[in-house]
XYZ file of C-alpha atoms in Angstrom:
706
model
C -22.682 17.145 28.224
C -19.887 16.812 25.656
C -20.183 13.956 23.155
C -16.976 12.338 21.804
C -17.312 10.079 18.747
C -14.350 7.781 18.016
C -13.885 5.594 14.939
C -13.848 2.261 16.764
C -14.600 0.873 20.241
C -10.938 0.303 21.232
C -10.039 3.957 20.546
C -13.198 5.094 22.393
C -12.041 3.106 25.448
C -8.611 4.820 25.389
C -10.236 8.265 25.156
C -12.863 7.490 27.820
C -10.151 6.352 30.240
C -8.244 9.647 29.859
C -11.439 11.738 30.210
C -12.736 9.799 33.213
C -15.855 8.571 31.373
C -15.697 5.155 33.011
C -19.369 4.155 33.379
C -20.274 1.666 30.628
C -23.652 2.137 28.910
C -25.291 0.474 25.908
C -23.114 1.669 22.988
C -21.174 4.364 24.880
C -19.204 5.282 28.041
C -20.234 8.077 30.412
C -18.715 10.167 33.193
C -17.089 13.461 34.179
C -19.386 15.471 31.876
C -18.533 13.383 28.804
C -20.196 10.652 26.771
C -17.798 8.673 24.552
C -19.294 6.607 21.726
C -17.972 5.092 18.508
C -18.597 4.036 14.925
C -17.312 0.781 13.369
C -15.400 2.550 10.611
C -17.968 3.401 7.927
C -21.556 3.532 9.229
C -22.721 5.435 6.145
C -22.062 5.012 2.448
C -23.087 6.770 -0.760
C -26.478 5.624 -1.995
C -26.466 2.897 -4.653
C -27.948 3.404 -8.144
C -31.237 1.647 -7.271
C -31.749 4.069 -4.366
C -32.225 6.806 -6.985
C -34.682 4.736 -9.034
C -35.704 1.030 -8.995
C -35.060 0.728 -12.747
C -31.337 1.301 -12.090
C -31.045 -2.021 -10.247
C -30.747 -3.793 -13.612
C -27.527 -3.296 -15.545
C -28.453 -1.865 -18.916
C -26.643 0.396 -21.379
C -29.805 2.457 -21.907
C -29.630 3.875 -18.353
C -25.983 4.959 -18.628
C -24.468 7.244 -17.542
C -26.052 7.257 -14.067
C -25.543 10.771 -12.686
C -27.623 11.605 -9.575
C -28.694 15.244 -9.322
C -27.670 15.257 -5.659
C -25.573 12.493 -4.137
C -27.141 11.070 -0.992
C -25.800 8.934 1.838
C -27.460 6.045 3.646
C -26.750 3.768 6.580
C -25.002 0.537 5.676
C -27.753 -2.115 5.924
C -26.603 -4.018 8.999
C -28.413 -4.539 12.327
C -25.323 -3.704 14.392
C -24.688 -0.528 12.382
C -28.345 0.540 12.694
C -28.361 -0.012 16.474
C -25.114 1.916 16.996
C -26.336 4.771 14.812
C -29.491 5.066 16.941
C -27.235 5.462 20.013
C -25.200 8.199 18.273
C -28.346 9.930 16.984
C -29.861 10.033 20.491
C -26.617 11.320 22.070
C -26.199 14.004 19.369
C -29.697 15.266 20.187
C -29.004 15.349 23.953
C -25.464 16.791 23.996
C -24.322 20.439 24.127
C -21.241 19.928 21.972
C -19.736 17.230 19.735
C -16.019 16.393 19.674
C -15.072 14.567 16.489
C -12.476 11.992 17.622
C -12.338 10.154 14.297
C -9.162 8.879 12.693
C -7.054 11.963 11.988
C -7.037 11.677 8.189
C -9.190 12.292 5.118
C -11.083 8.994 5.396
C -11.641 9.469 9.140
C -13.002 12.957 8.558
C -15.400 11.673 5.887
C -16.669 8.793 8.091
C -17.519 11.128 10.978
C -19.012 13.948 8.896
C -21.345 11.546 7.101
C -22.548 10.149 10.446
C -23.121 13.646 11.888
C -24.882 14.658 8.664
C -27.133 11.589 8.865
C -27.848 12.331 12.552
C -28.887 15.909 11.565
C -26.334 17.364 13.992
C -26.728 21.120 14.558
C -24.575 21.315 17.715
C -21.135 22.996 17.831
C -18.430 20.547 16.673
C -14.760 20.495 17.669
C -12.005 18.286 16.272
C -9.525 16.124 18.199
C -6.431 15.810 16.000
C -3.694 13.538 17.356
C -0.818 11.520 15.884
C -0.671 8.745 18.474
C -2.994 7.076 20.974
C -0.782 7.392 24.049
C -2.346 8.966 27.149
C -0.049 11.983 26.812
C -1.067 12.533 23.146
C -4.796 12.248 23.992
C -4.469 14.701 26.914
C -2.525 17.181 24.739
C -5.111 16.783 21.974
C -8.036 17.597 24.284
C -6.112 20.587 25.649
C -5.878 22.016 22.112
C -9.124 21.029 20.335
C -9.573 22.627 16.904
C -12.771 24.075 15.381
C -14.379 21.595 12.953
C -14.314 24.380 10.337
C -10.500 24.008 10.144
C -11.023 20.582 8.547
C -13.860 21.450 6.162
C -11.622 21.244 3.079
C -10.346 17.849 4.209
C -13.959 16.617 4.252
C -14.707 18.229 0.868
C -11.697 16.423 -0.635
C -12.770 13.089 0.889
C -16.335 13.588 -0.311
C -15.153 14.562 -3.823
C -12.934 11.461 -3.899
C -15.862 9.213 -2.896
C -18.207 10.798 -5.469
C -15.524 10.644 -8.172
C -14.858 6.978 -7.478
C -18.633 6.291 -7.497
C -19.214 8.120 -10.803
C -16.384 6.395 -12.605
C -16.577 3.001 -10.892
C -20.357 2.501 -11.200
C -20.684 3.814 -14.765
C -17.503 2.432 -16.327
C -17.895 -0.994 -14.679
C -21.502 -1.359 -15.924
C -20.530 0.074 -19.335
C -17.612 -2.307 -19.976
C -19.347 -5.309 -18.394
C -22.420 -4.990 -20.638
C -20.406 -4.145 -23.748
C -17.501 -6.580 -23.398
C -18.265 -9.028 -20.535
C -20.395 -11.416 -22.600
C -22.729 -11.910 -19.581
C -19.999 -14.039 -17.975
C -18.336 -11.727 -15.491
C -18.115 -8.238 -14.066
C -15.360 -6.163 -15.693
C -14.292 -3.889 -12.872
C -13.052 -0.374 -13.741
C -11.781 2.097 -11.161
C -10.264 5.587 -11.053
C -7.014 4.282 -9.510
C -7.367 0.537 -10.107
C -7.379 0.765 -13.918
C -4.239 2.940 -14.410
C -2.442 0.703 -11.902
C -3.408 -2.341 -13.960
C -2.333 -0.444 -17.102
C 1.188 -0.037 -15.649
C 1.386 -3.778 -14.956
C 0.077 -4.648 -18.440
C 2.540 -2.254 -20.088
C 5.446 -3.850 -18.189
C 4.160 -7.333 -19.068
C 4.063 -6.425 -22.768
C 7.600 -5.019 -22.605
C 8.798 -8.278 -21.053
C 6.870 -10.485 -23.526
C 8.110 -8.584 -26.582
C 11.704 -8.349 -25.399
C 14.247 -10.069 -27.636
C 17.295 -11.377 -25.786
C 20.511 -10.503 -27.585
C 24.008 -11.767 -26.945
C 26.871 -9.317 -26.559
C 30.587 -9.460 -25.820
C 32.737 -7.174 -23.666
C 36.494 -6.809 -23.413
C 38.025 -6.966 -19.944
C 41.516 -7.324 -18.581
C 43.128 -8.095 -15.208
C 45.985 -5.944 -13.937
C 47.442 -6.328 -10.415
C 44.447 -8.561 -9.485
C 41.959 -5.833 -10.421
C 39.441 -6.319 -13.253
C 39.222 -3.407 -15.729
C 36.373 -3.002 -18.241
C 36.815 -1.623 -21.760
C 35.088 1.787 -21.884
C 33.607 1.164 -25.342
C 30.205 0.060 -26.648
C 29.287 -3.598 -26.256
C 30.367 -5.729 -29.207
C 27.570 -7.430 -31.154
C 29.624 -10.303 -32.647
C 32.116 -12.835 -31.295
C 34.336 -12.192 -34.323
C 34.843 -8.529 -33.377
C 35.462 -9.507 -29.745
C 38.162 -12.026 -30.744
C 39.873 -9.439 -32.947
C 39.769 -7.036 -29.993
C 41.289 -9.687 -27.738
C 44.184 -10.240 -30.140
C 44.804 -6.481 -30.201
C 44.870 -6.366 -26.386
C 47.399 -9.218 -26.203
C 49.781 -7.299 -28.454
C 49.694 -4.019 -26.494
C 50.833 -3.076 -22.981
C 48.519 -1.947 -20.167
C 49.046 1.592 -18.850
C 47.424 3.546 -15.987
C 46.216 6.951 -17.228
C 44.761 8.400 -14.000
C 44.086 7.408 -10.399
C 41.629 9.464 -8.349
C 40.190 9.075 -4.848
C 37.266 11.268 -3.841
C 35.839 11.311 -0.359
C 32.074 11.599 -0.150
C 29.065 11.033 2.070
C 26.026 8.784 1.888
C 22.963 10.560 3.235
C 20.937 8.954 5.994
C 17.802 7.124 4.851
C 14.563 9.045 5.352
C 11.985 8.297 8.022
C 9.138 6.082 6.863
C 5.903 7.206 5.340
C 3.393 4.380 4.810
C 4.509 3.620 1.244
C 8.181 3.544 2.281
C 7.379 1.130 5.107
C 5.338 -1.115 2.785
C 8.164 -1.097 0.222
C 10.788 -2.042 2.812
C 8.633 -4.757 4.442
C 7.949 -6.270 1.006
C 11.613 -6.101 -0.016
C 12.932 -7.496 3.258
C 10.210 -9.890 4.428
C 7.956 -10.371 1.388
C 4.933 -8.883 3.209
C 2.132 -7.620 0.980
C 1.205 -3.935 1.188
C -2.124 -4.900 2.780
C -0.428 -7.072 5.439
C 2.070 -4.335 6.342
C -0.768 -1.826 6.732
C -2.576 -4.293 9.002
C 0.535 -4.844 11.185
C 1.399 -1.135 11.522
C -2.253 -0.217 12.215
C -2.230 -2.770 15.033
C 1.015 -1.268 16.411
C -0.633 2.179 16.303
C -3.719 0.980 18.166
C -1.445 -0.655 20.763
C 0.202 2.802 21.177
C 3.691 1.671 20.025
C 3.954 3.824 16.873
C 2.438 7.058 15.589
C -0.373 7.401 13.022
C 0.616 5.247 10.024
C -1.514 6.395 7.049
C 0.862 9.225 6.177
C 2.695 10.362 3.072
C 5.474 12.499 4.543
C 8.969 11.483 5.641
C 9.496 14.522 7.896
C 8.775 15.476 11.525
C 7.275 18.707 12.868
C 9.829 20.995 14.488
C 7.667 21.016 17.643
C 8.462 17.311 18.112
C 12.187 17.941 18.547
C 12.091 18.315 22.386
C 10.386 14.897 22.681
C 12.923 12.937 20.611
C 15.448 12.374 23.393
C 12.697 11.043 25.695
C 11.512 8.549 23.060
C 15.091 7.358 22.436
C 15.696 6.883 26.183
C 12.597 4.673 26.415
C 13.861 2.403 23.587
C 15.678 0.113 26.032
C 15.690 -2.862 23.634
C 17.888 -0.784 21.282
C 20.144 0.502 24.098
C 23.413 -0.267 22.242
C 22.332 1.731 19.201
C 20.744 4.585 21.168
C 23.544 5.079 23.745
C 25.964 6.905 21.339
C 23.166 9.353 20.412
C 22.438 10.242 24.033
C 26.054 11.245 24.730
C 25.467 14.594 22.994
C 22.505 16.769 21.933
C 20.253 15.190 19.309
C 20.980 16.867 15.936
C 18.145 19.024 14.533
C 18.531 18.515 10.795
C 16.273 19.988 8.089
C 16.324 16.527 6.478
C 14.324 15.302 9.514
C 12.513 18.338 10.989
C 10.709 20.549 8.483
C 7.282 22.076 9.152
C 6.908 23.004 5.472
C 6.940 19.292 4.539
C 4.392 18.194 7.193
C 0.651 18.687 6.631
C -1.802 16.641 8.703
C 0.707 14.229 10.239
C 4.413 13.574 10.552
C 6.384 10.472 9.504
C 5.879 7.125 11.278
C 8.059 6.881 14.394
C 7.997 4.880 17.649
C 6.191 6.350 20.671
C 7.525 6.270 24.240
C 5.327 3.181 24.866
C 7.651 0.239 24.343
C 6.324 -2.977 22.763
C 5.648 -5.977 24.985
C 6.335 -9.644 24.259
C 2.683 -10.065 23.228
C 3.249 -8.769 19.698
C 3.090 -11.209 16.796
C 6.327 -12.015 14.983
C 5.236 -9.869 12.037
C 4.408 -6.902 14.267
C 7.827 -7.184 15.946
C 9.601 -7.156 12.581
C 7.620 -4.153 11.323
C 8.272 -2.327 14.616
C 11.981 -3.130 14.233
C 12.014 -1.520 10.771
C 10.408 1.652 12.170
C 12.618 1.740 15.289
C 15.917 1.293 13.428
C 14.980 3.827 10.762
C 14.101 6.316 13.542
C 17.432 5.747 15.287
C 19.450 5.878 12.034
C 18.298 9.381 11.012
C 20.070 10.893 14.055
C 23.411 9.170 13.351
C 26.130 10.957 11.344
C 26.239 10.489 7.573
C 28.237 7.536 6.270
C 31.671 8.654 4.989
C 32.967 6.856 1.922
C 35.833 7.063 -0.532
C 35.177 6.518 -4.231
C 38.114 5.398 -6.337
C 38.139 5.846 -10.117
C 40.981 4.400 -12.189
C 41.350 5.052 -15.938
C 43.760 3.076 -18.112
C 44.417 2.150 -21.721
C 45.700 -0.707 -23.831
C 46.890 0.719 -27.095
C 44.008 2.976 -28.185
C 41.305 1.156 -26.185
C 40.321 2.960 -22.945
C 39.660 0.958 -19.767
C 38.318 1.913 -16.350
C 37.337 0.487 -12.984
C 35.943 1.895 -9.765
C 35.645 0.944 -6.142
C 34.113 2.191 -2.931
C 35.307 2.007 0.639
C 33.395 2.895 3.792
C 35.658 5.125 5.894
C 33.212 5.856 8.743
C 29.996 3.799 8.827
C 27.877 6.531 10.459
C 24.188 5.546 10.128
C 25.161 2.212 8.544
C 26.253 1.051 12.020
C 22.532 0.737 12.891
C 22.183 -1.932 10.187
C 25.563 -3.640 10.726
C 23.999 -6.871 12.050
C 21.293 -7.042 9.374
C 21.690 -9.726 6.721
C 20.730 -7.305 3.939
C 21.570 -3.644 3.535
C 18.613 -1.258 3.600
C 19.432 0.351 0.258
C 17.529 -0.935 -2.780
C 20.318 0.121 -5.169
C 22.957 -1.925 -3.390
C 21.075 -5.152 -4.001
C 21.662 -4.966 -7.744
C 25.308 -3.852 -7.630
C 28.204 -6.179 -8.157
C 30.489 -6.601 -5.199
C 32.884 -3.670 -4.998
C 36.528 -4.441 -5.669
C 39.246 -3.476 -3.224
C 41.545 -1.298 -5.293
C 45.235 -0.832 -4.431
C 47.051 2.445 -5.049
C 47.993 3.018 -8.685
C 50.291 5.653 -10.186
C 49.557 7.478 -13.421
C 51.969 6.261 -16.110
C 52.686 2.880 -14.538
C 52.535 -0.062 -16.901
C 52.832 -3.804 -16.732
C 51.651 -7.227 -17.901
C 47.895 -7.847 -17.995
C 45.501 -10.726 -18.715
C 42.925 -9.749 -21.362
C 39.694 -11.746 -21.636
C 36.275 -11.776 -23.302
C 33.078 -11.637 -21.251
C 29.944 -12.954 -22.941
C 26.593 -11.654 -21.716
C 22.930 -11.428 -22.630
C 20.624 -8.432 -22.544
C 17.959 -8.643 -19.825
C 14.266 -7.817 -20.215
C 12.704 -5.222 -17.892
C 12.054 -6.613 -14.423
C 8.449 -7.514 -13.515
C 6.880 -5.347 -10.834
C 6.930 -6.548 -7.257
C 4.572 -4.996 -4.701
C 7.503 -2.829 -3.568
C 8.302 -1.454 -7.036
C 4.601 -1.107 -7.946
C 3.949 0.959 -4.806
C 6.838 3.245 -5.783
C 5.464 3.512 -9.331
C 2.001 4.415 -7.981
C 3.605 7.031 -5.765
C 5.227 8.756 -8.770
C 2.495 8.024 -11.386
C 4.692 5.523 -13.204
C 7.921 7.541 -13.303
C 11.059 5.618 -12.338
C 12.620 7.792 -9.627
C 15.509 6.710 -7.407
C 16.308 10.084 -5.839
C 14.349 10.453 -2.601
C 14.070 14.255 -2.734
C 12.699 14.214 -6.283
C 10.296 11.423 -5.325
C 9.049 13.588 -2.436
C 8.186 16.363 -4.935
C 6.264 13.949 -7.188
C 4.081 12.546 -4.390
C 1.330 15.111 -4.976
C 0.866 13.667 -8.464
C 0.957 10.013 -7.414
C -2.042 7.767 -8.013
C -4.129 6.739 -5.035
C -3.307 7.610 -1.450
C -0.891 5.743 0.849
C -3.839 4.301 2.786
C -5.675 3.015 -0.332
C -2.869 1.608 -2.505
C -2.730 -1.732 -0.696
C -6.467 -2.189 -1.215
C -6.142 -1.353 -4.939
C -3.516 -4.089 -5.406
C -5.688 -6.593 -3.507
C -8.683 -5.700 -5.720
C -6.622 -6.498 -8.832
C -5.838 -9.930 -7.341
C -9.488 -10.565 -6.446
C -10.638 -9.656 -9.929
C -8.064 -12.075 -11.416
C -6.487 -9.227 -13.392
C -3.076 -9.964 -11.893
C -1.404 -12.913 -10.195
C 1.707 -13.424 -8.122
C 4.623 -15.630 -9.185
C 7.066 -15.699 -6.292
C 7.367 -11.984 -5.495
C 6.588 -10.827 -9.051
C 3.224 -9.392 -10.077
C 2.090 -10.644 -13.490
C -0.843 -9.313 -15.559
C -3.228 -12.131 -16.566
C -4.760 -12.467 -20.029
C -8.027 -11.023 -18.657
C -6.155 -7.996 -17.310
C -4.265 -7.501 -20.582
C -7.428 -7.791 -22.689
C -9.312 -5.387 -20.426
C -6.627 -2.712 -20.813
C -6.427 -3.345 -24.575
C -10.208 -2.870 -24.796
C -10.090 0.520 -23.061
C -9.259 3.060 -25.725
C -9.764 6.137 -23.570
C -6.378 7.246 -22.197
C -8.064 9.123 -19.345
C -9.098 5.824 -17.791
C -5.735 4.108 -17.927
C -3.092 6.842 -17.871
C -1.165 7.066 -14.569
C -0.112 10.647 -15.412
C -3.694 11.849 -15.964
C -4.910 10.026 -12.863
C -2.036 11.698 -11.017
C -3.402 15.064 -12.178
C -6.799 14.182 -10.647
C -5.009 13.261 -7.431
C -3.297 16.648 -7.449
C -6.713 18.349 -7.830
C -8.023 16.382 -4.827
C -5.046 17.602 -2.800
C -5.770 21.146 -3.960
C -9.382 20.762 -2.761
C -7.874 19.741 0.589
C -5.779 22.918 0.710
C -8.632 25.156 -0.521
C -7.066 25.894 -3.930
C -9.654 24.041 -6.041
C -13.441 23.704 -6.030
C -14.875 20.263 -5.194
C -17.839 20.938 -7.526
C -15.515 21.655 -10.433
C -13.801 18.290 -9.893
C -17.220 16.593 -9.894
C -18.305 18.393 -13.091
C -15.089 17.357 -14.875
C -15.697 13.703 -13.980
C -19.365 13.906 -15.060
C -18.241 15.251 -18.445
C -15.617 12.516 -18.764
C -18.084 9.748 -17.850
C -20.657 11.134 -20.320
C -18.119 11.262 -23.171
C -16.786 7.806 -22.312
C -20.288 6.276 -22.294
C -21.135 7.716 -25.699
C -17.837 6.520 -27.200
C -18.099 2.936 -25.858
C -21.814 2.472 -26.586
C -21.292 3.610 -30.206
C -18.100 1.546 -30.647
C -17.614 -2.086 -31.702
C -18.275 -4.820 -29.187
C -16.160 -7.874 -28.410
C -16.074 -10.417 -25.587
C -13.102 -10.598 -23.241
C -11.966 -14.169 -22.484
C -11.822 -14.808 -18.764
C -8.728 -16.091 -16.989
C -10.663 -18.739 -15.066
C -12.519 -20.360 -17.989
C -9.919 -23.023 -18.845
C -9.242 -23.785 -15.193
C -12.949 -24.268 -14.481
C -13.326 -26.834 -17.261
C -10.499 -28.922 -15.715
C -11.855 -28.419 -12.197
C -15.308 -29.703 -13.160
C -13.829 -33.022 -14.257
C -12.136 -33.472 -10.897
C -14.745 -32.101 -8.488
C -18.430 -32.591 -7.902
C -20.495 -30.431 -10.281
C -21.615 -27.165 -8.695
C -24.847 -25.326 -9.467
C -24.413 -22.427 -11.862
C -25.100 -19.802 -9.218
C -22.063 -21.023 -7.259
C -19.666 -20.116 -10.016
C -19.600 -16.675 -8.392
C -16.306 -15.939 -6.676
C -16.001 -15.447 -2.916
C -15.137 -11.794 -3.539
C -18.651 -11.184 -4.920
C -20.333 -12.455 -1.720
C -20.999 -10.005 1.112
C -19.924 -11.013 4.601
C -22.979 -12.559 6.359
C -21.911 -11.053 9.684
C -21.185 -7.350 8.992
C -23.076 -7.309 5.645
C -20.797 -4.454 4.607
C -17.552 -5.899 3.291
C -17.061 -8.732 0.815
C -15.430 -12.077 1.574
C -11.884 -12.982 0.632
C -10.339 -16.432 0.219
C -7.039 -16.948 2.002
C -4.691 -19.934 2.297
C -6.540 -21.614 5.167
C -9.915 -19.910 5.402
C -12.560 -17.708 3.855
C -13.179 -14.545 5.843
C -14.393 -10.961 5.847
C -12.061 -8.552 4.023
C -12.494 -6.306 7.098
C -11.531 -9.215 9.382
C -9.742 -6.942 11.855
C -13.047 -5.320 12.847
C -15.618 -7.969 11.854
C -13.773 -11.215 12.816
C -15.906 -13.442 10.533
C -13.955 -16.486 9.306
C -14.741 -20.014 8.084
C -11.689 -22.329 7.966
C -11.330 -24.885 5.161
C -10.854 -27.596 7.803
C -13.420 -27.841 10.623
C -13.243 -30.413 13.462
C -10.661 -32.383 11.433
C -12.697 -32.509 8.195
C -11.647 -30.596 5.062
C -14.712 -29.029 3.412
C -15.284 -28.787 -0.336
C -15.924 -25.442 -2.037
C -19.656 -26.279 -2.263
C -19.878 -27.211 1.424
C -18.171 -23.934 2.384
C -20.574 -22.009 0.116
C -23.581 -23.747 1.709
C -22.348 -22.879 5.188
C -21.826 -19.198 4.290
C -24.797 -18.614 1.963
C -27.421 -20.891 3.572
C -26.097 -20.882 7.129
C -25.736 -24.689 7.197
C -24.426 -27.693 5.272
C -26.065 -31.013 4.428
C -25.278 -33.975 6.723
C -21.535 -34.727 6.582
C -19.284 -37.525 7.847
C -15.584 -37.701 8.711
C -15.190 -35.269 11.627
C -12.193 -36.489 13.631
C -11.478 -33.809 16.231
C -14.807 -32.609 17.649
C -14.494 -32.039 21.450
C -17.509 -34.313 22.099
C -16.266 -37.013 19.711
C -19.100 -36.365 17.193
C -18.123 -37.898 13.837
C -21.068 -36.850 11.643
C -23.721 -34.172 11.439
C -24.614 -30.856 9.851
C -22.481 -27.736 10.292
C -24.338 -24.477 10.924
C -23.664 -20.874 11.874
C -25.027 -19.711 15.233
C -26.585 -16.266 15.788
C -23.126 -15.137 16.876
C -21.597 -16.667 13.686
C -19.811 -19.463 15.523
C -19.616 -22.850 13.735
C -21.670 -25.611 15.388
C -21.824 -29.343 14.544
C -25.110 -31.068 15.368
């Protein structure tokens, strides 16, 4: 019997259907010589400090740094997890061979290897590696299973990442909390989280310290075209007025007129970061939301594997492109011109050297139904149009540059015309252009033909302006900054080269940003991300550049990638982090202490006057409470409900309003922490007409009023 282990039940069902394992059993499917079972994402986790010694349960500087001799794993303490693991353990013992059908990425590899390690698997293991969940992709994947050994380095990199994050996160968080937290709050430090916060704090300081200055520029109008003086900005109105007088006394003359034809390259296919950037820019979606929508599209078989960091396709995919385009009936008008001739095979799209585990995100031949949510449709539309646009011709443009002079003062103006729209035709009906640069540009002038030497009357003027501070980060610009370790890079090819040194991975960056929100280190004002006083003080308190430097964190990320490719030893990475944590602990423990003021303190004082007083223990935030259902993930407070941060898999949620009654924070806490509330009145929409009673959670975590 061959045992297939998928990462979640829905994927297991898809695989079982293709393999003919259609007989349902408790925790698995069986048939045709196969058993297909599943995990629920992570079943195992690294052991916690107290698992290595009960004294480590208490947070104390004397026990730091905590460095286990050998890192161990354990089952996540949850009844459902324990039951499912028993099923896997039994099947591993009975089978002849295991096929690892986990998510085809570093995290997926780690999840499965830990489970097999915990189950003491000594059977031969093969790896299913696929980029989409369509029947065709699953069949092809099973026809070309790979030896598990091929992915050993991927596991070593994932394991090194987990251990590195544990070493730094556990030690630095306890260290800074005990030294600077004043027993009021946890000060969370992370290998990627802290340098990301440091970038936001640095930008915030640049904005806060920026001094706005006035300046004046000389302009003139000739034949209805505005020309700008090609000189430095003037710092005083007096100099500008003298310049204006000079312009009035001298004629305007064209020095040169040049038209150059050029091309605008097609946009690149989406990697996950690119998709998150575009969805934030166009629709305001958070990185986490976009990941959720595209993951759902992947599981519904409409797009390929999303947690990728390449914008290229494998050359072997080329024969399938025409078939995918033909199936995109909703985009018939845009696809039809492409199907009139062979699909171009450009190196900007197909390049095996630029593809590692997976290719860029593209649609599959399975077309979306009407059942998708609005958000999923919009994200699919972004992916579909980008896919179509890369096979269109380049956009042909003409750039016009005109140079002139008034007396001794040089002037110039420029303009751009689209001669052949090419790929831009795909976006012709969109309200906004896809290019980020275009958003900030002034509207291009239509420039008539000029002749060198021509002269005539002109209308000089003064333009007064003010210098602008740096722009705050949005999620889109922060994701780009994380991708390039803080370097501002517009050029897509250069950005591609810098990805190996980015901080975090495409699949984890959204979660890092959400963690900063939960910890109250940053807040959102419209689309802008602003560092709070707590966040600023935390970064100011950290003197060690290793902890907060995006460039140095980018170097660690590069080492993790080298572990993945077999060019670097995982143990060496671990030893470097142990040394860093040891040095950091000594430096902080011996240094001066101070207490960081918390962002919420002032708000809480005002809140207490308005609301009923809450017991001290309930001052904890929702994010510090573990989900009562899965007991693995923490809770998160949304706009209308409190729910599990892994809601997609766990489904636990408590709305603020239940049966027509809005609950207070305390009542919600009682329901989640104690499983029931005190007797309440004011229910207006209970199906049985019940107006008062106590709310409680059933064994299945449904809310009952009785």
